[in-house]
Amino acid sequence: MSSREADRISAAQQTLDTLYEISQLLNTQLDKETLATCVGMIESGVNPEALAAVIQELRREAAAAQNAQPDVR
């Protein structure tokens, strides 16, 4: 691996770490892998507002599905 490529990878990792810290401060509840996926999608042209709306809807559906399950003890 060239020095230039190593620098690029290091910068990308540092950027992701910073974005993750910001997401933690904003209480987004996104793990690093999910955040990296979202960043990649946005870099590929996905509308950030539409992506946020999809994530919110998926969370609502997951919560509704979890609440619909009977409490097993």
Short mmCIF file of C-alpha atoms in Angstrom, two decimals:
data_model
loop_
_atom_site.label_atom_id
_atom_site.label_comp_id
_atom_site.label_asym_id
_atom_site.label_seq_id
_atom_site.Cartn_x
_atom_site.Cartn_y
_atom_site.Cartn_z
CA MET A 1 0.00 0.00 0.00
CA SER A 2 1.38 3.39 -0.94
CA SER A 3 1.85 6.17 1.57
CA ARG A 4 -0.73 8.27 -0.27
CA GLU A 5 -3.33 5.49 -0.07
CA ALA A 6 -2.57 4.92 3.62
CA ASP A 7 -3.03 8.65 4.27
CA ARG A 8 -6.35 8.61 2.42
CA ILE A 9 -7.60 5.62 4.43
CA SER A 10 -6.44 7.22 7.67
CA ALA A 11 -8.23 10.48 6.82
CA ALA A 12 -11.42 8.61 5.94
CA GLN A 13 -11.30 6.71 9.25
CA GLN A 14 -10.70 9.93 11.18
CA THR A 15 -13.64 11.56 9.41
CA LEU A 16 -15.89 8.62 10.24
CA ASP A 17 -14.74 8.72 13.88
CA THR A 18 -15.59 12.43 14.06
CA LEU A 19 -19.00 11.85 12.45
CA TYR A 20 -19.64 9.04 14.92
CA GLU A 21 -18.78 11.32 17.87
CA ILE A 22 -21.19 13.94 16.52
CA SER A 23 -23.90 11.31 16.03
CA GLN A 24 -23.42 10.19 19.64
CA LEU A 25 -23.76 13.78 20.87
CA LEU A 26 -26.96 14.10 18.83
CA ASN A 27 -28.20 10.75 20.22
CA THR A 28 -28.88 9.30 16.76
CA GLN A 29 -28.55 5.73 18.07
CA LEU A 30 -26.60 4.77 14.95
CA ASP A 31 -23.66 2.41 15.35
CA LYS A 32 -20.47 3.04 13.37
CA GLU A 33 -21.31 0.45 10.71
CA THR A 34 -24.77 1.91 10.09
CA LEU A 35 -23.37 5.42 10.05
CA ALA A 36 -20.72 4.39 7.51
CA THR A 37 -23.44 2.83 5.35
CA CYS A 38 -25.50 6.02 5.51
CA VAL A 39 -22.48 8.17 4.62
CA GLY A 40 -21.72 5.90 1.68
CA MET A 41 -25.30 6.13 0.46
CA ILE A 42 -25.27 9.92 0.70
CA GLU A 43 -21.93 10.07 -1.13
CA SER A 44 -23.55 7.94 -3.86
CA GLY A 45 -26.32 10.49 -4.31
CA VAL A 46 -29.08 9.42 -1.92
CA ASN A 47 -31.07 12.37 -0.59
CA PRO A 48 -30.07 12.79 3.10
CA GLU A 49 -33.55 13.93 4.14
CA ALA A 50 -35.17 10.95 2.44
CA LEU A 51 -32.66 8.60 4.10
CA ALA A 52 -33.42 10.13 7.51
CA ALA A 53 -37.15 9.69 6.88
CA VAL A 54 -36.65 6.02 5.98
CA ILE A 55 -34.58 5.41 9.12
CA GLN A 56 -37.24 7.06 11.27
CA GLU A 57 -39.99 4.99 9.64
CA LEU A 58 -38.04 1.77 10.13
CA ARG A 59 -37.58 2.62 13.81
CA ARG A 60 -41.32 3.31 14.19
CA GLU A 61 -42.18 0.00 12.52
CA ALA A 62 -39.68 -1.89 14.67
CA ALA A 63 -41.10 -0.33 17.84
CA ALA A 64 -44.66 -1.13 16.75
CA ALA A 65 -43.71 -4.74 15.97
CA GLN A 66 -42.00 -5.09 19.32
CA ASN A 67 -45.01 -3.65 21.15
CA ALA A 68 -47.35 -6.00 19.27
CA GLN A 69 -45.54 -9.11 20.48
CA PRO A 70 -47.02 -10.74 23.58
CA ASP A 71 -44.98 -10.46 26.75
CA VAL A 72 -43.52 -13.94 27.28
CA ARG A 73 -42.33 -14.78 30.79
#
